Coordinates of C-alpha atoms in Angstrom, one line a residue:
T1 CA 41.2 -60.1 -17.8
F2 CA 42.0 -56.9 -19.6
G3 CA 40.4 -54.7 -22.3
T4 CA 37.9 -52.0 -22.7
H5 CA 34.9 -54.2 -21.7
D6 CA 33.5 -54.8 -18.3
D7 CA 33.7 -58.1 -16.3
G8 CA 31.3 -58.9 -13.5
A9 CA 31.7 -60.9 -10.3
A10 CA 33.3 -64.3 -10.8
Q11 CA 32.4 -67.7 -9.3
F12 CA 34.6 -70.9 -9.2
V13 CA 33.4 -73.7 -11.4
D14 CA 36.2 -75.8 -10.1
G15 CA 39.7 -75.3 -8.8
N16 CA 41.0 -74.1 -12.1
T17 CA 38.0 -72.3 -13.8
L18 CA 36.1 -69.1 -13.2
V19 CA 32.7 -68.2 -14.7
F20 CA 31.7 -64.6 -14.9
P21 CA 29.5 -62.2 -17.0
S22 CA 31.4 -59.9 -19.5
T23 CA 30.5 -57.4 -22.1
A24 CA 33.5 -58.6 -24.3
T25 CA 33.0 -59.9 -27.8
D26 CA 35.0 -62.4 -29.8
P27 CA 38.2 -60.4 -30.7
R28 CA 38.6 -62.3 -34.0
T29 CA 35.2 -60.9 -35.3
P30 CA 35.6 -57.1 -35.5
I31 CA 32.4 -55.1 -34.8
D32 CA 31.6 -51.5 -35.4
P33 CA 33.2 -49.2 -32.7
D34 CA 29.9 -47.5 -31.9
V35 CA 28.3 -50.9 -31.3
A36 CA 31.1 -52.0 -29.1
R37 CA 31.0 -48.7 -27.2
N38 CA 27.2 -48.6 -26.7
G39 CA 26.2 -52.3 -26.6
R40 CA 27.1 -53.0 -23.0
I41 CA 25.5 -56.5 -23.3
Y42 CA 26.7 -59.0 -20.8
N43 CA 27.2 -62.7 -21.7
V44 CA 28.6 -65.7 -19.9
W45 CA 32.3 -66.4 -20.1
T46 CA 34.8 -68.7 -18.3
L47 CA 38.6 -68.2 -17.7
D48 CA 41.0 -71.1 -17.4
L49 CA 43.5 -70.1 -14.7
R50 CA 46.2 -72.5 -16.0
T51 CA 46.2 -71.5 -19.7
G52 CA 44.5 -68.1 -19.7
A53 CA 41.9 -69.4 -22.2
L54 CA 38.7 -67.4 -22.3
N55 CA 35.5 -69.2 -23.5
Q56 CA 32.3 -67.5 -24.5
Y57 CA 29.1 -69.5 -23.9
T58 CA 26.2 -67.2 -24.8
D59 CA 25.6 -64.5 -27.4
A60 CA 22.4 -62.8 -26.4
L61 CA 20.9 -59.4 -27.4
G62 CA 19.3 -58.7 -24.0
G63 CA 22.0 -59.8 -21.6
N64 CA 22.9 -62.7 -19.4
L65 CA 23.9 -62.0 -15.8
S66 CA 25.0 -63.6 -12.5
P67 CA 26.2 -67.0 -13.7
V68 CA 26.7 -69.7 -11.0
P69 CA 27.7 -73.4 -11.3
L70 CA 25.0 -75.8 -10.2
A71 CA 26.1 -78.1 -7.3
G72 CA 26.0 -81.7 -8.2
R73 CA 25.4 -81.0 -11.9
D74 CA 28.5 -81.7 -14.0
R75 CA 29.6 -78.5 -15.7
R76 CA 26.0 -77.0 -15.7
I77 CA 25.9 -73.3 -15.3
A78 CA 22.8 -71.3 -14.3
F79 CA 22.3 -67.6 -15.1
V80 CA 19.8 -64.8 -15.2
T81 CA 18.5 -63.6 -18.6
Y82 CA 17.0 -60.2 -19.5
E83 CA 15.0 -59.9 -22.7
K84 CA 12.0 -57.7 -23.7
G85 CA 11.7 -56.2 -20.2
E86 CA 11.5 -59.6 -18.4
Y87 CA 14.0 -61.6 -16.3
G88 CA 14.3 -65.4 -16.5
V89 CA 16.6 -68.2 -15.3
H90 CA 18.3 -70.6 -17.7
T91 CA 21.1 -73.2 -17.7
I92 CA 23.8 -74.2 -20.2
D93 CA 26.3 -77.0 -20.6
G94 CA 29.8 -75.6 -19.5
R95 CA 31.5 -78.0 -21.9
A96 CA 30.4 -76.5 -25.2
P97 CA 31.7 -72.9 -25.7
L98 CA 30.7 -70.8 -28.7
H99 CA 34.1 -69.1 -29.0
T100 CA 37.5 -69.6 -27.4
S101 CA 40.1 -66.8 -27.1
A102 CA 43.4 -66.2 -25.3
T103 CA 43.6 -63.6 -22.6
D104 CA 46.3 -61.6 -24.5
D105 CA 43.9 -61.2 -27.4
F106 CA 42.1 -58.6 -25.4
G107 CA 45.2 -56.5 -24.6
A108 CA 47.5 -56.2 -21.6
P109 CA 47.3 -54.3 -18.3
G110 CA 47.9 -50.6 -18.7
P111 CA 50.3 -48.5 -16.6
V112 CA 49.3 -47.7 -13.0
V113 CA 48.4 -44.0 -12.8
D114 CA 48.9 -42.1 -9.6
F115 CA 45.4 -40.5 -9.1
Q116 CA 45.0 -37.1 -7.6
A117 CA 41.6 -35.7 -6.9
P118 CA 41.0 -32.4 -8.8
L119 CA 39.6 -30.8 -5.6
T120 CA 41.0 -30.5 -2.1
H121 CA 38.9 -30.1 1.0
T122 CA 39.8 -28.8 4.4
L123 CA 37.7 -29.8 7.4
A124 CA 36.8 -26.9 9.7
A125 CA 36.4 -28.3 13.2
E126 CA 34.1 -25.5 14.2
H127 CA 31.6 -26.5 11.6
K128 CA 31.2 -30.0 12.8
K129 CA 27.7 -30.7 13.9
K130 CA 26.2 -33.9 15.3
K131 CA 22.8 -34.9 13.8
G132 CA 20.0 -34.7 16.4
T133 CA 17.8 -37.6 17.3
F134 CA 15.0 -36.3 15.2
G135 CA 17.1 -34.5 12.6
K136 CA 17.2 -35.2 8.9
L137 CA 14.0 -37.4 8.9
F138 CA 12.3 -37.9 5.6
P139 CA 9.3 -40.0 4.4
E140 CA 10.4 -43.6 3.6
S141 CA 7.9 -44.0 0.7
R142 CA 4.6 -43.0 -0.6
P143 CA 1.9 -43.7 2.1
P144 CA -0.1 -46.8 1.2
V145 CA -3.9 -46.7 1.1
N146 CA -5.6 -50.0 2.1
V147 CA -9.2 -50.9 1.6
G148 CA -11.2 -54.0 2.2
V149 CA -14.5 -55.6 3.2
T150 CA -15.2 -58.3 5.8
S151 CA -17.4 -61.4 5.3
G152 CA -19.9 -59.5 7.4
G153 CA -20.1 -56.7 4.9
D154 CA -18.1 -54.1 7.0
L155 CA -15.7 -51.9 5.1
F156 CA -12.2 -51.3 6.5
G157 CA -9.3 -49.2 5.3
G158 CA -6.4 -47.1 6.5
T159 CA -2.9 -45.7 5.8
A160 CA 0.4 -45.3 7.5
V161 CA 3.2 -42.7 7.2
S162 CA 6.8 -43.5 8.2
F163 CA 9.6 -41.0 8.6
A164 CA 13.2 -42.3 9.0
D165 CA 16.8 -41.0 9.0
V166 CA 19.4 -41.8 6.4
L167 CA 20.3 -45.1 8.0
G168 CA 16.7 -46.1 8.7
D169 CA 17.4 -47.0 12.3
R170 CA 15.3 -44.2 13.8
R171 CA 11.7 -43.9 12.7
I172 CA 8.5 -42.1 13.5
D173 CA 5.3 -44.0 12.4
L174 CA 1.8 -42.6 12.2
T175 CA -1.1 -45.0 11.5
I176 CA -4.8 -44.4 10.9
L177 CA -7.2 -47.4 10.5
S178 CA -10.9 -47.7 10.3
V179 CA -13.3 -50.7 10.4
S180 CA -16.9 -49.8 9.8
Q181 CA -17.1 -46.4 11.6
Y182 CA -14.6 -47.4 14.4
R183 CA -11.1 -45.9 14.2
T184 CA -7.6 -46.6 15.4
I185 CA -5.1 -43.8 15.6
A186 CA -1.5 -44.5 16.7
G187 CA 1.9 -42.9 16.7
S188 CA 5.3 -44.4 17.6
Y189 CA 9.0 -43.6 17.8
I190 CA 11.3 -46.6 17.1
D191 CA 15.0 -46.8 17.7
L192 CA 16.8 -49.6 15.9
S193 CA 20.3 -48.3 16.2
R194 CA 21.4 -51.0 18.7
R195 CA 20.8 -54.7 19.1
L196 CA 18.4 -54.0 21.9
Q197 CA 15.8 -52.0 20.0
W198 CA 13.1 -50.0 21.7
A199 CA 10.1 -47.9 21.0
A200 CA 7.4 -45.7 22.6
Q201 CA 3.9 -45.4 21.3
G202 CA 0.6 -43.7 22.0
F203 CA -2.8 -45.0 20.7
S204 CA -6.5 -44.6 20.7
Q205 CA -8.3 -47.6 19.3
T206 CA -12.0 -48.5 19.0
Q207 CA -12.9 -52.1 18.0
F208 CA -16.3 -53.7 17.7
F209 CA -17.6 -57.2 18.5
F210 CA -21.0 -58.9 19.0
G211 CA -22.2 -59.6 22.5
Q212 CA -23.2 -63.2 23.1
A213 CA -26.5 -64.2 24.4
G214 CA -26.0 -66.0 27.8
A215 CA -22.9 -64.1 28.6
F216 CA -23.9 -60.5 28.0
F217 CA -27.7 -60.6 28.0
D218 CA -30.5 -63.1 28.7
P219 CA -30.6 -65.8 26.0
A220 CA -34.4 -65.7 26.0
F221 CA -34.1 -62.5 24.1
S222 CA -31.7 -63.9 21.5
G223 CA -34.6 -64.2 18.9
F224 CA -35.3 -60.4 19.3
I225 CA -31.8 -59.0 19.4
D226 CA -30.0 -59.2 16.0
R227 CA -26.3 -58.7 15.3
D228 CA -26.7 -55.0 14.6
L229 CA -28.4 -54.4 17.9
A230 CA -25.9 -56.6 19.7
T231 CA -22.9 -54.5 18.4
A232 CA -20.5 -53.7 21.3
T233 CA -17.4 -51.6 21.3
R234 CA -14.0 -51.7 23.1
T235 CA -12.2 -48.4 23.3
V236 CA -8.6 -48.4 24.5
R237 CA -6.5 -45.3 25.0
G238 CA -3.0 -45.1 26.4
G239 CA 0.7 -45.6 25.7
S240 CA 3.5 -48.1 26.2
V241 CA 7.2 -48.5 26.0
F242 CA 8.6 -51.8 24.6
G243 CA 11.9 -53.4 23.8
I244 CA 12.9 -56.0 21.2
Y245 CA 16.0 -58.2 21.6
P246 CA 16.8 -60.4 18.6
F247 CA 18.6 -63.7 19.5
D248 CA 19.3 -64.3 15.8
R249 CA 17.8 -63.5 12.4
Y250 CA 14.6 -65.5 13.1
R251 CA 13.9 -65.3 16.9
R252 CA 13.4 -62.4 19.2
L253 CA 12.1 -61.5 22.7
E254 CA 9.7 -58.6 23.1
I255 CA 8.9 -56.9 26.4
S256 CA 6.6 -54.0 27.1
A257 CA 5.0 -51.9 29.8
G258 CA 2.3 -49.3 29.6
V259 CA -0.9 -47.8 30.8
A260 CA -4.2 -48.2 29.0
H261 CA -7.8 -47.2 29.8
Y262 CA -10.5 -49.6 28.7
S263 CA -14.1 -48.7 28.0
E264 CA -16.5 -51.5 26.8
R265 CA -20.3 -51.2 26.2
F266 CA -23.1 -51.9 23.9
E267 CA -23.9 -49.2 21.3
D268 CA -27.6 -49.3 22.2
P269 CA -28.2 -47.6 25.6
G270 CA -31.2 -49.7 26.4
L271 CA -29.4 -53.0 25.7
E272 CA -26.4 -51.6 27.6
Q273 CA -28.4 -51.2 30.9
F274 CA -30.2 -54.5 30.4
S275 CA -26.9 -56.2 29.8
R276 CA -25.2 -54.8 32.9
D277 CA -28.2 -55.8 35.1
F278 CA -28.1 -59.4 33.7
Q279 CA -24.4 -59.8 34.1
Q280 CA -24.5 -58.6 37.7
A281 CA -27.4 -61.0 38.5
Q282 CA -25.8 -63.9 36.7
F283 CA -22.1 -63.6 37.5
G284 CA -22.0 -61.1 40.4
R285 CA -19.9 -58.7 38.2
S286 CA -19.9 -57.0 34.9
L287 CA -18.1 -58.7 32.0
F288 CA -17.6 -55.3 30.4
R289 CA -14.5 -53.5 31.7
D290 CA -14.3 -49.8 32.4
G291 CA -11.0 -48.8 34.1
T292 CA -7.3 -48.6 33.8
F293 CA -4.8 -51.4 33.3
V294 CA -1.0 -51.3 33.8
P295 CA 0.0 -54.3 31.7
L296 CA 3.5 -55.9 31.6
T297 CA 4.0 -58.2 28.7
A298 CA 6.7 -60.6 27.5
A299 CA 6.6 -62.5 24.2
F300 CA 8.8 -64.9 22.3
V301 CA 8.5 -64.5 18.5
Q302 CA 9.9 -66.8 15.7
E303 CA 9.5 -66.0 12.0
T304 CA 11.0 -68.1 9.2
T305 CA 8.1 -67.7 6.8
V306 CA 9.0 -67.1 3.1
F307 CA 6.4 -64.9 1.2
R308 CA 5.4 -64.7 -2.4
P309 CA 3.1 -62.1 -4.0
F310 CA 0.1 -64.3 -3.2
G311 CA 1.1 -64.8 0.5
P312 CA 3.1 -67.2 2.6
L313 CA 4.8 -70.0 0.8
A314 CA 7.0 -71.9 3.3
G315 CA 8.3 -71.8 6.9
N316 CA 6.6 -71.0 10.2
T317 CA 5.7 -68.2 12.5
M318 CA 4.8 -68.3 16.1
R319 CA 4.2 -65.9 19.0
L320 CA 4.0 -67.0 22.6
A321 CA 2.9 -64.1 24.9
Y322 CA 2.2 -63.6 28.6
E323 CA 0.7 -60.5 30.1
Y324 CA 0.3 -59.5 33.7
A325 CA -1.6 -56.4 34.9
P326 CA -1.4 -56.0 38.6
G327 CA -4.1 -54.2 40.6
I328 CA -1.8 -51.4 41.8
G329 CA -3.2 -49.5 44.7
G330 CA -6.6 -51.0 44.3
G331 CA -7.4 -48.5 41.5
A332 CA -6.1 -50.5 38.6
L333 CA -7.8 -53.5 37.1
S334 CA -5.9 -56.8 37.3
R335 CA -5.6 -59.8 34.9
Q336 CA -3.3 -62.4 33.5
T337 CA -3.4 -63.5 29.9
V338 CA -1.6 -66.2 27.9
D339 CA -1.8 -66.1 24.1
A340 CA -0.2 -68.6 21.7
D341 CA -0.4 -68.2 17.9
L342 CA 1.3 -70.9 15.7
R343 CA 1.4 -71.0 11.9
Y344 CA 3.1 -73.5 9.6
Y345 CA 3.5 -73.5 5.8
Q346 CA 4.6 -76.5 3.8
R347 CA 5.4 -75.8 0.2
L348 CA 3.9 -78.3 -2.3
G349 CA 5.3 -78.2 -5.8
A350 CA 6.1 -74.8 -7.2
N351 CA 3.4 -72.6 -5.6
G352 CA 1.1 -75.0 -3.7
V353 CA 0.9 -74.6 0.1
L354 CA -0.4 -76.6 3.0
A355 CA -1.2 -73.9 5.6
L356 CA -1.8 -74.8 9.2
R357 CA -2.7 -72.5 12.1
A358 CA -3.6 -73.0 15.8
R359 CA -4.3 -70.3 18.3
G360 CA -5.1 -70.5 22.0
F361 CA -6.1 -67.8 24.4
R362 CA -6.7 -67.8 28.1
S363 CA -7.3 -64.8 30.4
S364 CA -8.1 -64.7 34.2
G365 CA -8.2 -62.3 37.1
D366 CA -10.7 -59.7 38.4
S367 CA -11.1 -58.2 34.9
P368 CA -10.1 -60.8 32.3
D369 CA -9.5 -59.9 28.7
F370 CA -11.4 -61.7 26.0
L371 CA -10.8 -62.6 22.4
F372 CA -13.2 -62.2 19.5
F373 CA -12.8 -63.9 16.2
G374 CA -14.7 -65.6 13.3
G375 CA -15.3 -65.1 9.6
N376 CA -12.8 -64.4 6.9
S377 CA -9.8 -66.8 7.2
E378 CA -10.2 -67.6 11.0
M379 CA -13.4 -69.6 10.9
H380 CA -14.8 -69.8 7.4
G381 CA -18.6 -70.0 7.1
Y382 CA -19.4 -68.3 10.4
E383 CA -20.3 -64.7 11.1
Y384 CA -17.6 -62.1 11.4
L385 CA -16.4 -61.9 15.0
E386 CA -19.1 -64.4 16.0
F387 CA -16.9 -66.1 18.7
L388 CA -16.2 -64.3 21.9
G389 CA -14.7 -65.4 25.3
Q390 CA -11.9 -65.1 27.9
N391 CA -11.0 -68.7 26.8
A392 CA -10.7 -69.2 23.1
F393 CA -9.0 -71.5 20.6
F394 CA -9.3 -72.4 16.9
G395 CA -7.5 -74.4 14.3
N396 CA -7.3 -74.0 10.5
A397 CA -6.0 -76.3 7.8
E398 CA -5.9 -75.0 4.2
L399 CA -4.7 -76.5 1.0
R400 CA -3.9 -73.7 -1.4
F401 CA -3.0 -74.3 -5.0
P402 CA -2.6 -72.3 -8.3
L403 CA -5.3 -72.6 -11.0
I404 CA -4.4 -69.7 -13.4
D405 CA -1.2 -67.7 -13.5
A406 CA -1.2 -63.9 -13.4
M407 CA -2.9 -62.3 -16.4
A408 CA -3.5 -58.9 -18.0
T409 CA -7.1 -57.6 -17.9
P410 CA -8.8 -54.2 -18.7
I411 CA -8.7 -53.3 -15.0
G412 CA -5.0 -54.1 -14.6
I413 CA -2.9 -57.2 -13.8
L414 CA -4.8 -59.8 -11.9
G415 CA -2.7 -62.1 -9.8
G416 CA -4.2 -65.2 -11.3
I417 CA -6.6 -67.5 -9.5
R418 CA -5.8 -69.8 -6.7
G419 CA -7.9 -72.6 -5.3
L420 CA -8.5 -73.5 -1.7
F421 CA -9.8 -76.4 0.4
F422 CA -10.2 -75.7 4.1
F423 CA -11.3 -77.1 7.5
N424 CA -11.8 -75.1 10.7
I425 CA -12.6 -76.0 14.3
G426 CA -12.7 -74.0 17.5
G427 CA -14.8 -72.3 20.2
A428 CA -14.8 -69.6 22.9
W429 CA -16.4 -69.2 26.3
F430 CA -16.4 -67.4 29.6
D431 CA -15.5 -69.2 32.9
D432 CA -18.9 -68.4 34.4
T433 CA -20.9 -69.8 31.4
G434 CA -19.4 -73.3 31.3
F435 CA -18.1 -75.1 28.1
T436 CA -18.0 -78.6 26.8
F437 CA -16.3 -78.8 23.5
A438 CA -17.5 -82.3 22.4
T439 CA -19.3 -85.3 23.9
S440 CA -20.4 -88.8 23.1
S441 CA -22.8 -89.3 26.0
T442 CA -26.5 -89.9 25.5
Q443 CA -28.7 -87.2 26.8
T444 CA -32.4 -86.1 26.6
V445 CA -32.9 -82.5 25.6
Q446 CA -35.9 -80.3 24.8
P447 CA -35.2 -78.2 21.7
V448 CA -36.1 -74.5 21.7
I449 CA -38.6 -74.1 18.8
G450 CA -39.6 -70.5 19.5
A451 CA -40.4 -67.8 22.0
R452 CA -43.4 -66.0 23.3
I453 CA -43.9 -62.6 25.0
T454 CA -45.6 -62.6 28.4
P455 CA -46.6 -59.6 30.5
L456 CA -43.4 -60.0 32.6
A457 CA -40.8 -61.5 30.3
V458 CA -39.9 -63.4 27.1
E459 CA -40.2 -67.1 27.5
E460 CA -38.7 -69.8 25.4
V461 CA -41.1 -72.3 23.7
L462 CA -39.7 -75.9 24.0
G463 CA -40.4 -78.8 21.8
P464 CA -40.9 -82.5 22.8
P465 CA -38.0 -84.2 24.5
T466 CA -35.5 -85.6 22.1
Q467 CA -32.7 -88.1 22.8
A468 CA -29.2 -87.1 21.4
S469 CA -26.4 -89.7 21.2
G470 CA -23.1 -90.3 19.4
F471 CA -20.1 -88.1 19.0
R472 CA -20.9 -84.5 18.5
L473 CA -19.5 -81.0 19.1
K474 CA -21.5 -79.6 22.0
D475 CA -20.2 -76.0 22.4
G476 CA -17.5 -76.3 19.8
R477 CA -18.0 -75.4 16.1
A478 CA -16.4 -76.6 12.8
S479 CA -16.7 -75.9 9.1
Y480 CA -15.3 -77.1 5.8
G481 CA -15.4 -76.0 2.2
L482 CA -13.6 -74.6 -0.8
G483 CA -12.7 -71.2 -2.2
L484 CA -11.1 -69.1 -4.9
E485 CA -8.7 -66.2 -4.5
T486 CA -7.6 -63.6 -7.0
F487 CA -6.1 -60.2 -6.9
A488 CA -7.9 -57.1 -8.3
L489 CA -6.1 -53.7 -8.3
G490 CA -3.5 -55.2 -5.9
F491 CA -6.0 -56.5 -3.3
P492 CA -6.7 -60.2 -2.6
V493 CA -10.4 -61.1 -3.2
H494 CA -11.8 -64.3 -1.7
F495 CA -14.9 -66.3 -2.7
D496 CA -15.7 -69.0 -0.2
W497 CA -18.3 -71.8 -0.2
S498 CA -18.5 -73.3 3.3
W499 CA -20.6 -75.8 5.2
R500 CA -20.9 -75.8 9.0
T501 CA -21.0 -79.0 11.0
L502 CA -21.2 -80.5 14.5
F503 CA -20.4 -84.0 13.2
N504 CA -23.9 -85.2 14.2
K505 CA -27.0 -84.3 12.2
Q506 CA -29.4 -85.4 15.0
W507 CA -27.7 -83.0 17.4
E508 CA -27.8 -80.2 14.9
D509 CA -31.6 -80.7 14.5
V510 CA -32.0 -80.3 18.2
L511 CA -29.7 -77.4 18.8
F512 CA -30.9 -75.3 15.9
A513 CA -34.5 -76.3 15.9
R514 CA -35.6 -72.6 16.1
Q515 CA -33.7 -71.8 12.9
G516 CA -34.9 -74.9 11.0
G517 CA -32.5 -77.5 12.4
S518 CA -29.6 -79.2 10.6
S519 CA -30.8 -78.1 7.1
A520 CA -30.4 -74.4 8.0
F521 CA -27.2 -74.8 10.0
R522 CA -25.4 -76.8 7.3
K523 CA -26.8 -75.0 4.3
A524 CA -23.9 -73.9 1.9
R525 CA -22.9 -70.4 2.7
F526 CA -21.2 -68.1 0.1
D527 CA -18.9 -65.3 1.4
V528 CA -16.9 -62.7 -0.4
W529 CA -14.2 -60.8 1.5
I530 CA -11.1 -58.8 0.8
G531 CA -8.0 -59.3 2.8
Y532 CA -4.9 -61.5 3.3
D533 CA -4.9 -65.1 4.5
F534 CA -3.3 -66.0 7.8

């Protein structure tokens, strides 16, 4: 094609026809030269390679771009529209042009002009300088500021700053995060210039969890030690070097080695000493760790998940990891840990999603690691970080569907409202405490209905013997319910109504007699939290 107009990238409709966007207008209908010069409006055209005929199919004021033929649809052409500041996708019938013209109506090729640059440049070899590894780094973007709140009422937030070179294959990242008053500070250097990518990082991280009765302190005191008093912290400081080798676009192998010092304890000094005495008497060792690990980790990661502004839409993500920390020289703590996290997303309709997640965790050795989870999207209806153990697993099933599309409000654009039905099941335990997930056997138990203080100790008050039978979760836990999600000022806000269950009302009455039995355990719970779904 020739002329003063512009023609975009062409696609084959068939062996003899090209479709492309062009700013040309029908040459048989003259228009004002200023309009022709300043319009620059693209429309959809085709070119017949046998006859040179040009067909115009659209005549829009905003512009139509990127036309492509639809496979399996006879002569249907799809294209992107732009009008009133918004993009859209439309289709037309490629057999009904608005105008037909000949190629020579638009002129003929001009002469080939031998182009010479108006400036010359001489390279001075002595001025050549190779960019240093840390040279010419600049901020990648404006640092984000993240804020949120957990279902337990704890605030969290943070920011991250990234510096990269012009190719983006060498980066320095600085991260600061805070949950409640506990902070994480980390810095890393990442080299992505080769297929085997590598990085080095240093970190100081303090996380909190809630010590469980029966594992960290005498369960007889559970009625007197609330969650705030049972707050424990894990502080990890150290550094590591890791490498990433991608097998293809979706799968990679991650390996790392490092040194990290762990310090775990209750925030309350009195409970801390009481806890250590109990753990020593009960298990012959402390469950809290205070020492140095030299971990070696290998992980296989697969990611095919497709995201939309509201979160995952389709695909799957999984991470299978194994960590080994040898007791080097008798001074380092030892452990072995296996961690598997699997997520699957099935798209339903336009924006509906069936989301499934399963996670399993197992740690052993002289100083095993332990996982803490619960609340938010991991186990709806339970307290935040309620579950804790060196063995842990949970499964989530969620049906997510749109209710209201994005809308403009006085506080900004809200990302619409999405509905949610969910079911969760899981549990966590330590090797020394024993664990039975579910049972159907008949047993006689005495429910704990209270506690009394004696001069020497706190004793549990037991009710009359009760027989429990039928299928039930013994140490496992489950919940189900529904929820709503929206976006306010760019942050996802969740409203959950959940009911907890052990699948056996009689067993719930026995197990939770002190709190009022099944009625208290299964009472509808309403949680509001800010954060992204799994």
